[in-house]
Amino acid sequence: IIPIIAIVLALIVVGGGAFWYFQDEDVVFNILPVNNTEEEVSSVAATLAYQEGEVQIKVDSGDWLSVETDTVLHQGDSIKTGTDSTVKAIIELENGDIIRLGYNTEIVLTSLKSDSIVVTQVSGASYHRVAKGRTNVYEVVIGDVTAQALGTAFDVVMGDNNIEVGVVESKVKIVTGEDSIEVTEGEAALFDIEEQKVDVSDIKEGELTNEWYTWNKEEDSKNTEDLGVLADYAGPTLKITRS
């Protein structure tokens, strides 16, 4: 019985001491707050909305697989069009951005975050119609060149020795290393890969009437009235033949 009483008394003494200790105003509790400041950034859904000819995708390091219209695309996916000159593809993002691909073109959907859309272009020709009224980043990375949209429409065409960014509507910032330059509507920036320099000039009228721009003008006309420089030309004359 005596040991039990001793244990009880010891507990009373310790508990009482703890009680009066925690009543002391000088005691400071360092409670670590829960970090709720970092918000999750949502992803933007993307869909292969249209295709004419063969289109393939590659997920991670997998094989190239042929796909059909309405295929859902994800961040990190690679998309490639066939080599036939009639091949076309349209990728639509749920935020209103549109990517159109010409033939023999390869891109990677590097980032589909709601605050940062980044497309890496490996080859070929792409056209980008960026939805207005938003503040998120939209960039196309082509080797050492980054084309940053400023609420606009523009295309990127890769050659063997150069990269051309043509601004159809509004403005695009071209970044090369630590240098940057703004290219305005109706202008094209030509980046010489070997010399690592950018020259800016007006888009030639002959280019504005080619099949590539004609197709993009037709598609833009379905979705917006802001055709930019494309509104200033009528496109090729249609010849109607009767049998």
C-alpha positions as a Python dict, from the first residue, in 0.01 Angstrom:
ca = {
    (1, 'I'): (0, 0, 0),
    (2, 'I'): (282, 242, 90),
    (3, 'P'): (447, 223, -257),
    (4, 'I'): (111, 294, -422),
    (5, 'I'): (55, 597, -200),
    (6, 'A'): (407, 721, -281),
    (7, 'I'): (340, 693, -655),
    (8, 'V'): (12, 879, -624),
    (9, 'L'): (176, 1158, -423),
    (10, 'A'): (455, 1185, -681),
    (11, 'L'): (205, 1222, -963),
    (12, 'I'): (17, 1492, -771),
    (13, 'V'): (339, 1685, -712),
    (14, 'V'): (449, 1662, -1076),
    (15, 'G'): (105, 1747, -1210),
    (16, 'G'): (69, 2043, -978),
    (17, 'G'): (410, 2174, -1070),
    (18, 'A'): (329, 2145, -1438),
    (19, 'F'): (1, 2328, -1384),
    (20, 'W'): (166, 2627, -1215),
    (21, 'Y'): (452, 2624, -1470),
    (22, 'F'): (215, 2664, -1761),
    (23, 'Q'): (30, 2944, -1582),
    (24, 'D'): (350, 3150, -1585),
    (25, 'E'): (303, 3436, -1832),
    (26, 'D'): (673, 3424, -1925),
    (27, 'V'): (638, 3084, -2084),
    (28, 'V'): (624, 3116, -2465),
    (29, 'F'): (488, 2842, -2692),
    (30, 'N'): (649, 2815, -3037),
    (31, 'I'): (368, 2655, -3236),
    (32, 'L'): (464, 2602, -3599),
    (33, 'P'): (185, 2724, -3828),
    (34, 'V'): (53, 2504, -4106),
    (35, 'N'): (176, 2631, -4442),
    (36, 'N'): (-134, 2701, -4646),
    (37, 'T'): (15, 2979, -4856),
    (38, 'E'): (121, 2755, -5145),
    (39, 'E'): (-179, 2701, -5366),
    (40, 'E'): (-198, 2420, -5612),
    (41, 'V'): (-182, 2536, -5972),
    (42, 'S'): (-442, 2364, -6185),
    (43, 'S'): (-371, 2214, -6527),
    (44, 'V'): (-539, 2311, -6852),
    (45, 'A'): (-702, 2036, -7055),
    (46, 'A'): (-594, 1998, -7419),
    (47, 'T'): (-758, 1811, -7704),
    (48, 'L'): (-665, 1716, -8058),
    (49, 'A'): (-968, 1893, -8204),
    (50, 'Y'): (-895, 1843, -8575),
    (51, 'Q'): (-661, 1648, -8797),
    (52, 'E'): (-612, 1597, -9166),
    (53, 'G'): (-370, 1313, -9227),
    (54, 'E'): (-156, 1121, -8980),
    (55, 'V'): (-95, 1259, -8631),
    (56, 'Q'): (105, 1075, -8367),
    (57, 'I'): (170, 1131, -7998),
    (58, 'K'): (437, 1005, -7762),
    (59, 'V'): (394, 987, -7386),
    (60, 'D'): (715, 1022, -7186),
    (61, 'S'): (978, 797, -7345),
    (62, 'G'): (727, 562, -7506),
    (63, 'D'): (672, 487, -7873),
    (64, 'W'): (500, 712, -8125),
    (65, 'L'): (135, 610, -8156),
    (66, 'S'): (-117, 718, -8420),
    (67, 'V'): (-420, 896, -8272),
    (68, 'E'): (-762, 1014, -8382),
    (69, 'T'): (-951, 1339, -8344),
    (70, 'D'): (-1080, 1417, -7992),
    (71, 'T'): (-782, 1252, -7826),
    (72, 'V'): (-711, 1413, -7487),
    (73, 'L'): (-355, 1542, -7452),
    (74, 'H'): (-158, 1593, -7133),
    (75, 'Q'): (136, 1793, -7008),
    (76, 'G'): (461, 1640, -7134),
    (77, 'D'): (305, 1476, -7441),
    (78, 'S'): (483, 1508, -7775),
    (79, 'I'): (277, 1556, -8092),
    (80, 'K'): (403, 1493, -8445),
    (81, 'T'): (237, 1536, -8784),
    (82, 'G'): (306, 1334, -9099),
    (83, 'T'): (537, 1437, -9380),
    (84, 'D'): (270, 1471, -9649),
    (85, 'S'): (223, 1839, -9737),
    (86, 'T'): (-154, 1817, -9682),
    (87, 'V'): (-129, 1714, -9316),
    (88, 'K'): (-274, 1957, -9061),
    (89, 'A'): (-372, 1942, -8695),
    (90, 'I'): (-544, 2167, -8442),
    (91, 'I'): (-498, 2147, -8065),
    (92, 'E'): (-750, 2332, -7850),
    (93, 'L'): (-692, 2425, -7487),
    (94, 'E'): (-986, 2471, -7251),
    (95, 'N'): (-873, 2826, -7170),
    (96, 'G'): (-930, 2931, -7532),
    (97, 'D'): (-574, 2902, -7665),
    (98, 'I'): (-533, 2728, -8000),
    (99, 'I'): (-229, 2561, -8155),
    (100, 'R'): (-227, 2468, -8524),
    (101, 'L'): (36, 2245, -8676),
    (102, 'G'): (154, 2216, -9033),
    (103, 'Y'): (301, 1902, -9188),
    (104, 'N'): (628, 1746, -9068),
    (105, 'T'): (599, 1930, -8736),
    (106, 'E'): (681, 1816, -8384),
    (107, 'I'): (602, 1993, -8057),
    (108, 'V'): (603, 1909, -7687),
    (109, 'L'): (337, 2033, -7445),
    (110, 'T'): (601, 2120, -7189),
    (111, 'S'): (366, 2297, -6947),
    (112, 'L'): (-11, 2307, -6935),
    (113, 'K'): (-39, 2489, -6603),
    (114, 'S'): (-312, 2749, -6583),
    (115, 'D'): (-55, 3021, -6514),
    (116, 'S'): (209, 2902, -6761),
    (117, 'I'): (155, 2746, -7103),
    (118, 'V'): (486, 2641, -7257),
    (119, 'V'): (519, 2471, -7596),
    (120, 'T'): (855, 2340, -7712),
    (121, 'Q'): (885, 2324, -8089),
    (122, 'V'): (1124, 2064, -8230),
    (123, 'S'): (1056, 2105, -8602),
    (124, 'G'): (814, 2232, -8865),
    (125, 'A'): (553, 2509, -8849),
    (126, 'S'): (311, 2604, -8572),
    (127, 'Y'): (51, 2879, -8537),
    (128, 'H'): (-62, 3009, -8199),
    (129, 'R'): (-384, 3199, -8132),
    (130, 'V'): (-366, 3309, -7768),
    (131, 'A'): (-690, 3401, -7593),
    (132, 'K'): (-713, 3763, -7481),
    (133, 'G'): (-790, 3906, -7140),
    (134, 'R'): (-562, 3678, -6939),
    (135, 'T'): (-234, 3738, -6757),
    (136, 'N'): (-84, 3391, -6773),
    (137, 'V'): (242, 3320, -6953),
    (138, 'Y'): (230, 3169, -7302),
    (139, 'E'): (566, 3078, -7453),
    (140, 'V'): (699, 2883, -7746),
    (141, 'V'): (1055, 2761, -7695),
    (142, 'I'): (1254, 2688, -8011),
    (143, 'G'): (1612, 2596, -7931),
    (144, 'D'): (1783, 2913, -7806),
    (145, 'V'): (1482, 3131, -7890),
    (146, 'T'): (1170, 3193, -7681),
    (147, 'A'): (864, 3361, -7830),
    (148, 'Q'): (650, 3508, -7552),
    (149, 'A'): (296, 3603, -7650),
    (150, 'L'): (157, 3941, -7546),
    (151, 'G'): (-210, 3862, -7619),
    (152, 'T'): (-167, 3774, -7980),
    (153, 'A'): (-152, 3544, -8280),
    (154, 'F'): (178, 3438, -8431),
    (155, 'D'): (346, 3154, -8613),
    (156, 'V'): (682, 2983, -8578),
    (157, 'V'): (851, 2828, -8880),
    (158, 'M'): (1178, 2636, -8839),
    (159, 'G'): (1426, 2615, -9125),
    (160, 'D'): (1760, 2437, -9148),
    (161, 'N'): (1958, 2744, -9043),
    (162, 'N'): (1699, 2985, -8906),
    (163, 'I'): (1384, 3031, -8704),
    (164, 'E'): (1116, 3275, -8814),
    (165, 'V'): (846, 3415, -8587),
    (166, 'G'): (574, 3606, -8774),
    (167, 'V'): (337, 3824, -8572),
    (168, 'V'): (-12, 3821, -8720),
    (169, 'E'): (-186, 4019, -8447),
    (170, 'S'): (-70, 4230, -8148),
    (171, 'K'): (289, 4173, -8024),
    (172, 'V'): (541, 3902, -7935),
    (173, 'K'): (853, 3931, -7724),
    (174, 'I'): (1150, 3742, -7868),
    (175, 'V'): (1405, 3637, -7606),
    (176, 'T'): (1753, 3513, -7698),
    (177, 'G'): (1982, 3463, -7402),
    (178, 'E'): (1986, 3790, -7207),
    (179, 'D'): (1855, 3994, -7501),
    (180, 'S'): (1491, 4056, -7592),
    (181, 'I'): (1300, 4249, -7855),
    (182, 'E'): (932, 4316, -7917),
    (183, 'V'): (798, 4232, -8262),
    (184, 'T'): (473, 4400, -8361),
    (185, 'E'): (182, 4308, -8584),
    (186, 'G'): (282, 4255, -8948),
    (187, 'E'): (649, 4199, -8864),
    (188, 'A'): (863, 3886, -8860),
    (189, 'A'): (1173, 3812, -8655),
    (190, 'L'): (1432, 3596, -8831),
    (191, 'F'): (1683, 3431, -8599),
    (192, 'D'): (2006, 3314, -8763),
    (193, 'I'): (2107, 3000, -8574),
    (194, 'E'): (2473, 3012, -8677),
    (195, 'E'): (2528, 3381, -8617),
    (196, 'Q'): (2295, 3393, -8316),
    (197, 'K'): (2131, 3720, -8417),
    (198, 'V'): (1779, 3846, -8487),
    (199, 'D'): (1666, 4061, -8779),
    (200, 'V'): (1316, 4212, -8786),
    (201, 'S'): (1134, 4306, -9107),
    (202, 'D'): (781, 4324, -9247),
    (203, 'I'): (612, 3997, -9340),
    (204, 'K'): (624, 3975, -9718),
    (205, 'E'): (290, 4001, -9896),
    (206, 'G'): (371, 3687, -10094),
    (207, 'E'): (391, 3493, -9769),
    (208, 'L'): (58, 3627, -9647),
    (209, 'T'): (-114, 3471, -9947),
    (210, 'N'): (40, 3125, -9915),
    (211, 'E'): (-158, 2814, -9818),
    (212, 'W'): (-34, 2820, -9458),
    (213, 'Y'): (-161, 3169, -9378),
    (214, 'T'): (-475, 3121, -9585),
    (215, 'W'): (-571, 2817, -9378),
    (216, 'N'): (-499, 2995, -9051),
    (217, 'K'): (-701, 3297, -9162),
    (218, 'E'): (-997, 3072, -9240),
    (219, 'E'): (-973, 2909, -8897),
    (220, 'D'): (-928, 3240, -8716),
    (221, 'S'): (-1236, 3377, -8891),
    (222, 'K'): (-1445, 3108, -8720),
    (223, 'N'): (-1334, 3214, -8373),
    (224, 'T'): (-1243, 3583, -8371),
    (225, 'E'): (-1271, 3911, -8556),
    (226, 'D'): (-917, 4011, -8462),
    (227, 'L'): (-749, 3886, -8778),
    (228, 'G'): (-467, 4136, -8755),
    (229, 'V'): (-255, 4167, -9066),
    (230, 'L'): (-442, 3876, -9226),
    (231, 'A'): (-751, 4097, -9258),
    (232, 'D'): (-568, 4313, -9514),
    (233, 'Y'): (-552, 4052, -9783),
    (234, 'A'): (-823, 3854, -9957),
    (235, 'G'): (-632, 3531, -10001),
    (236, 'P'): (-587, 3338, -10323),
    (237, 'T'): (-848, 3364, -10597),
    (238, 'L'): (-1078, 3064, -10612),
    (239, 'K'): (-1125, 2912, -10955),
    (240, 'I'): (-1455, 2733, -11015),
    (241, 'T'): (-1459, 2481, -11295),
    (242, 'R'): (-1765, 2315, -11443),
    (243, 'S'): (-1763, 1966, -11582),
}
